[in-house]
Short mmCIF file of C-alpha atoms in Angstrom, two decimals:
data_model
loop_
_atom_site.label_atom_id
_atom_site.label_comp_id
_atom_site.label_asym_id
_atom_site.label_seq_id
_atom_site.Cartn_x
_atom_site.Cartn_y
_atom_site.Cartn_z
CA MET A 145 0.13 -0.17 -0.33
CA LEU A 146 1.31 3.14 -0.94
CA THR A 147 1.32 6.17 1.70
CA ALA A 148 -0.96 9.13 1.20
CA MET A 149 0.23 11.28 -1.40
CA ILE A 150 -0.34 14.72 -0.76
CA ARG A 151 -0.88 17.95 -2.78
CA GLY A 152 0.48 21.24 -1.58
CA ILE A 153 3.71 22.33 0.55
CA SER A 154 3.29 23.51 4.01
CA PRO A 155 5.34 26.54 4.68
CA PRO A 156 7.92 27.54 4.67
CA TYR A 157 8.28 25.46 1.66
CA GLY A 158 4.96 26.86 -0.20
CA VAL A 159 1.82 28.96 -0.09
CA LEU A 160 -1.09 27.94 1.88
CA PRO A 161 -4.52 27.49 -0.54
CA ALA A 162 -6.51 31.15 -0.60
CA ALA A 163 -8.89 29.49 1.50
CA ALA A 164 -7.00 28.38 4.34
CA LEU A 165 -5.32 32.12 4.22
CA LEU A 166 -8.75 33.37 5.03
CA ALA A 167 -8.99 30.99 7.87
CA LEU A 168 -6.33 32.47 9.44
CA GLY A 169 -8.78 34.61 11.09
CA LEU A 170 -7.19 37.92 11.49
CA ALA A 171 -9.21 39.92 13.98
CA ALA A 172 -11.64 42.21 12.17
CA ALA A 173 -12.89 45.16 13.98
CA GLY A 174 -16.83 45.28 13.92
CA PRO A 175 -19.64 47.63 14.64
CA ALA A 176 -18.89 49.29 18.05
CA ALA A 177 -21.39 48.15 20.11
CA ALA A 178 -23.14 50.90 22.14
CA ALA A 179 -21.07 52.12 24.88
CA THR A 180 -19.36 49.04 25.28
CA GLY A 181 -16.27 48.58 23.09
CA SER A 182 -15.96 46.97 19.43
CA ALA A 183 -16.70 43.84 18.52
CA VAL A 184 -13.88 41.34 17.14
CA SER A 185 -15.06 38.30 14.75
CA ALA A 186 -13.82 34.76 16.35
CA PRO A 187 -10.93 33.14 14.45
CA ASP A 188 -11.62 30.34 11.98
CA THR A 189 -9.54 26.94 12.48
CA LEU A 190 -6.55 26.77 10.22
CA ASP A 191 -5.98 23.61 8.40
CA SER A 192 -2.57 23.32 7.22
CA ARG A 193 -2.38 19.85 6.27
CA PRO A 194 -4.13 18.05 3.24
CA PRO A 195 -6.51 15.05 3.72
CA LEU A 196 -4.83 11.66 4.60
CA VAL A 197 -5.97 9.12 2.05
CA ALA A 198 -5.69 5.24 2.00
CA ALA A 199 -6.70 2.86 -0.94
CA LEU A 200 -7.49 -0.20 0.92
CA SER A 201 -9.04 -2.64 -1.66
CA PRO A 202 -7.90 -3.78 -3.93
CA ALA A 203 -4.69 -2.56 -2.79
CA GLY A 204 -2.82 -4.52 -5.95
CA GLY A 205 -1.96 -8.20 -6.48
CA GLU A 206 -5.57 -8.99 -6.62
CA THR A 207 -7.18 -11.14 -9.37
CA LEU A 208 -10.98 -10.04 -10.45
CA GLN A 209 -13.21 -11.55 -12.59
CA ALA A 210 -15.41 -9.82 -15.15
CA ALA A 211 -19.31 -9.04 -14.48
CA ASP A 212 -18.48 -9.18 -10.49
CA GLN A 213 -19.87 -7.17 -8.31
CA GLU A 214 -16.68 -5.96 -6.12
CA THR A 215 -16.23 -3.10 -3.21
CA LEU A 216 -13.63 -0.61 -3.51
CA ARG A 217 -12.95 0.54 0.02
CA TRP A 218 -10.79 3.61 0.96
CA SER A 219 -10.62 6.02 3.84
CA VAL A 220 -9.94 9.57 4.47
CA ASP A 221 -8.76 11.16 7.51
CA GLU A 222 -9.58 14.86 7.77
CA SER A 223 -9.60 15.31 11.51
CA SER A 224 -7.88 18.27 11.59
CA TRP A 225 -11.00 20.57 11.65
CA GLY A 226 -13.40 18.27 12.25
CA ALA A 227 -15.53 17.84 9.12
CA ALA A 228 -15.94 15.81 6.19
CA PRO A 229 -13.89 16.51 3.07
CA ALA A 230 -15.53 18.92 0.38
CA ALA A 231 -15.25 16.55 -2.80
CA ILE A 232 -13.84 12.91 -3.41
CA THR A 233 -13.01 11.44 -6.40
CA VAL A 234 -12.51 7.44 -6.95
CA THR A 235 -11.04 6.20 -10.45
CA VAL A 236 -9.88 3.02 -11.35
CA PHE A 237 -7.31 3.32 -14.08
CA ASP A 238 -5.70 0.53 -16.99
CA GLY A 239 -2.66 2.05 -17.63
CA ALA A 240 -3.52 5.54 -19.10
CA GLU A 241 -7.32 4.41 -19.79
CA VAL A 242 -10.30 5.38 -17.27
CA LEU A 243 -12.02 2.22 -16.51
CA ALA A 244 -14.63 3.73 -14.09
CA GLN A 245 -14.78 7.15 -12.19
CA ALA A 246 -17.16 8.57 -9.86
CA LEU A 247 -17.74 11.54 -7.76
CA VAL A 248 -18.35 10.33 -3.80
CA PRO A 249 -20.21 12.12 -0.98
CA PRO A 250 -18.45 12.95 2.01
CA ASP A 251 -18.70 10.67 5.14
CA PRO A 252 -18.25 12.26 8.40
CA ASP A 253 -16.67 8.74 9.84
CA GLY A 254 -13.82 8.55 7.14
CA THR A 255 -14.45 5.15 5.76
CA TYR A 256 -15.84 4.52 1.87
CA ALA A 257 -16.87 1.83 0.21
CA TRP A 258 -18.30 1.43 -3.54
CA VAL A 259 -19.69 -1.53 -5.20
CA TRP A 260 -18.25 -1.88 -8.99
CA THR A 261 -19.15 -3.98 -11.86
CA VAL A 262 -15.77 -5.41 -13.28
CA PRO A 263 -15.75 -4.56 -16.99
CA ASP A 264 -15.22 -7.26 -19.29
CA GLN A 265 -11.76 -6.17 -20.09
CA ALA A 266 -8.68 -8.20 -19.27
CA THR A 267 -5.66 -6.44 -17.82
CA THR A 268 -3.03 -6.84 -15.28
CA ALA A 269 -2.51 -2.95 -14.78
CA ALA A 270 -5.49 -1.81 -13.36
CA VAL A 271 -5.04 0.58 -10.83
CA LEU A 272 -7.53 2.29 -7.73
CA ALA A 273 -6.96 6.03 -7.36
CA VAL A 274 -8.65 8.11 -4.61
CA GLU A 275 -7.96 12.10 -4.47
CA ALA A 276 -10.22 14.38 -1.86
CA THR A 277 -10.20 17.69 -1.44
CA ASP A 278 -10.87 19.58 1.97
CA ARG A 279 -12.71 23.10 2.17
CA PHE A 280 -9.46 24.98 1.99
CA GLY A 281 -8.26 23.60 -1.17
CA TRP A 282 -5.73 21.04 0.13
CA ILE A 283 -5.55 17.49 -2.08
CA GLY A 284 -4.74 14.41 -0.65
CA ALA A 285 -4.27 11.26 -2.71
CA ASP A 286 -3.64 7.55 -2.67
CA GLN A 287 -3.02 4.82 -5.50
CA GLY A 288 -3.15 1.06 -4.64
CA GLU A 289 -0.78 -1.09 -6.97
CA ALA A 290 -1.53 -2.83 -9.82
CA PHE A 291 -4.46 -5.69 -9.84
CA THR A 292 -5.95 -8.02 -12.62
CA ILE A 293 -8.70 -8.21 -14.49
CA GLU A 294 -9.65 -11.55 -16.00
CA GLY A 295 -12.18 -11.24 -18.70
CA SER A 296 -14.93 -13.58 -19.36
CA SER A 297 -15.31 -13.41 -23.06
CA THR A 298 -12.75 -10.78 -23.61
CA PRO A 299 -9.31 -12.52 -24.81
CA ALA A 300 -6.30 -12.19 -22.97
CA PRO A 301 -4.15 -8.99 -23.63
CA PRO A 302 -1.72 -10.46 -26.56
CA THR A 303 1.84 -10.52 -25.52
CA PRO A 304 3.76 -7.37 -26.45
CA THR A 305 6.27 -7.77 -29.36
CA VAL A 306 8.46 -4.96 -27.96
CA ASP A 307 9.72 -3.75 -24.80
CA ARG A 308 8.10 -0.18 -24.07
CA LEU A 309 8.39 2.39 -21.35
CA GLY A 310 4.77 4.25 -20.92
CA PRO A 311 2.34 5.53 -21.02
CA VAL A 312 2.42 7.61 -17.80
CA HIS A 313 -0.92 8.56 -16.67
CA PRO A 314 -1.54 11.47 -15.24
CA ASN A 315 1.03 13.50 -16.93
CA PRO A 316 1.78 16.15 -15.96
CA PHE A 317 0.43 14.95 -12.50
CA ASN A 318 0.11 16.16 -8.95
CA PRO A 319 0.55 14.79 -6.52
CA GLY A 320 1.08 10.99 -7.90
CA THR A 321 1.01 9.22 -11.59
CA THR A 322 1.28 5.75 -12.53
CA VAL A 323 4.10 4.52 -15.16
CA ALA A 324 2.66 1.67 -17.21
CA PHE A 325 5.50 -0.77 -18.99
CA ASN A 326 5.42 -3.82 -21.55
CA LEU A 327 7.73 -6.63 -21.62
CA ARG A 328 7.91 -8.97 -24.80
CA ALA A 329 9.46 -11.62 -22.57
CA ALA A 330 9.94 -12.51 -18.89
CA ALA A 331 12.91 -10.44 -17.53
CA GLU A 332 14.61 -8.69 -14.53
CA ILE A 333 13.68 -5.02 -13.80
CA ARG A 334 14.05 -1.78 -12.10
CA LEU A 335 11.90 0.98 -12.76
CA THR A 336 13.43 4.27 -11.15
CA VAL A 337 12.62 8.12 -11.05
CA PHE A 338 15.39 10.64 -11.46
CA ASP A 339 15.42 14.60 -11.33
CA VAL A 340 16.95 16.40 -14.04
CA ARG A 341 20.46 16.28 -12.07
CA GLY A 342 20.46 12.31 -12.10
CA ARG A 343 19.29 12.04 -8.62
CA GLU A 344 17.37 9.24 -7.67
CA MET A 345 14.15 10.13 -6.36
CA ALA A 346 12.27 6.50 -5.81
CA THR A 347 12.32 3.15 -7.08
CA LEU A 348 8.87 2.05 -8.12
CA ALA A 349 9.80 -1.70 -9.10
CA GLN A 350 12.31 -3.86 -8.96
CA GLY A 351 12.82 -7.81 -9.66
CA ASP A 352 11.97 -10.64 -12.10
CA ARG A 353 8.58 -9.69 -14.09
CA PRO A 354 6.68 -11.91 -16.44
CA ALA A 355 5.90 -10.92 -19.95
CA GLY A 356 3.01 -8.40 -20.66
CA ARG A 357 1.85 -5.48 -19.36
CA HIS A 358 2.82 -3.88 -15.76
CA ALA A 359 2.31 -0.57 -13.77
CA ALA A 360 3.72 1.00 -10.90
CA ALA A 361 2.88 4.11 -9.45
CA TRP A 362 4.94 7.18 -7.86
CA ASP A 363 3.57 9.44 -4.78
CA GLY A 364 5.65 12.20 -5.65
CA ARG A 365 7.90 11.83 -3.03
CA GLY A 366 11.88 11.77 -2.79
CA PRO A 367 14.19 9.55 -0.84
CA ASP A 368 13.62 11.56 2.48
CA GLY A 369 9.99 11.14 2.20
CA ARG A 370 9.24 14.81 1.16
CA ALA A 371 7.15 16.13 -1.48
CA ALA A 372 9.22 16.69 -4.65
CA PRO A 373 8.95 20.37 -5.74
CA SER A 374 7.42 21.04 -9.25
CA GLY A 375 9.80 20.17 -12.41
CA THR A 376 10.81 17.39 -15.06
CA TYR A 377 11.57 14.01 -13.80
CA PHE A 378 12.42 10.84 -15.62
CA ALA A 379 11.37 7.31 -14.89
CA ARG A 380 14.08 4.63 -16.43
CA LEU A 381 13.24 0.95 -17.20
CA SER A 382 16.46 -0.99 -17.19
CA VAL A 383 15.44 -4.61 -18.39
CA ARG A 384 17.88 -7.62 -17.98
CA GLY A 385 16.66 -10.49 -19.89
CA ALA A 386 18.73 -13.77 -21.67
CA ASP A 387 18.41 -12.24 -24.83
CA ARG A 388 18.66 -8.32 -23.73
CA ARG A 389 19.69 -5.24 -21.90
CA ASP A 390 17.55 -2.44 -22.55
CA GLU A 391 17.50 0.77 -20.83
CA LEU A 392 14.16 2.91 -21.74
CA THR A 393 13.37 6.32 -20.22
CA ALA A 394 9.93 8.51 -20.10
CA ARG A 395 9.73 12.34 -18.96
CA LEU A 396 7.49 13.20 -16.19
CA THR A 397 6.04 16.50 -15.28
CA LEU A 398 4.94 17.57 -11.95
CA VAL A 399 3.10 20.52 -11.73
CA LYS A 400 1.69 22.27 -8.35
#
């Protein structure tokens, strides 16, 4: 399970959303009360962090059957100001393709479930992604790892004829993205993200993989666990097989 991915950077590293600035509740002199002084508005609660989001199920590695009713589960922690998020979007991706998407009303207890009819589309790269926006404009998000859908009548996806890195979706992105890749034959792989100076930001996938389609998510964080700054990054896929040694690169753009 990926840790929650957070959009926005807390001061002194960034700028608070406009709504959060308004919530500072700076004292504003009101109309003078008769012979008693002036009224002062009560400050609102300042929210300095995004919602903490966790995609719970499917979290990755599961195999779902076409036409089955599956319950997608996730959680949203927005207890810092005692109210539910203003908007929640849940999406199921197959690489860059959207298989399903819904806007879900907030639930004050922070636990969510959505019954989803699995489409008849065979894939090994389906991913559950959840994004929540609070009333101040902070955005929190999370993505599970890739899971499989077995079609009832749709044939399994053909084995790729070449190794390929991409697509990357979304791109540009904030706060996280999913990097898909194809393998024409089984191989040992390492999928990493680098910044423009060549510094390694994250290792997304590593080890032996079978032929076919695969995907891995980057939460937009560096090796120190902090959110990476806006800019250009590169995904690099190293492939080591019995008959090949490939190095593939894709460009990523993080925008805040």
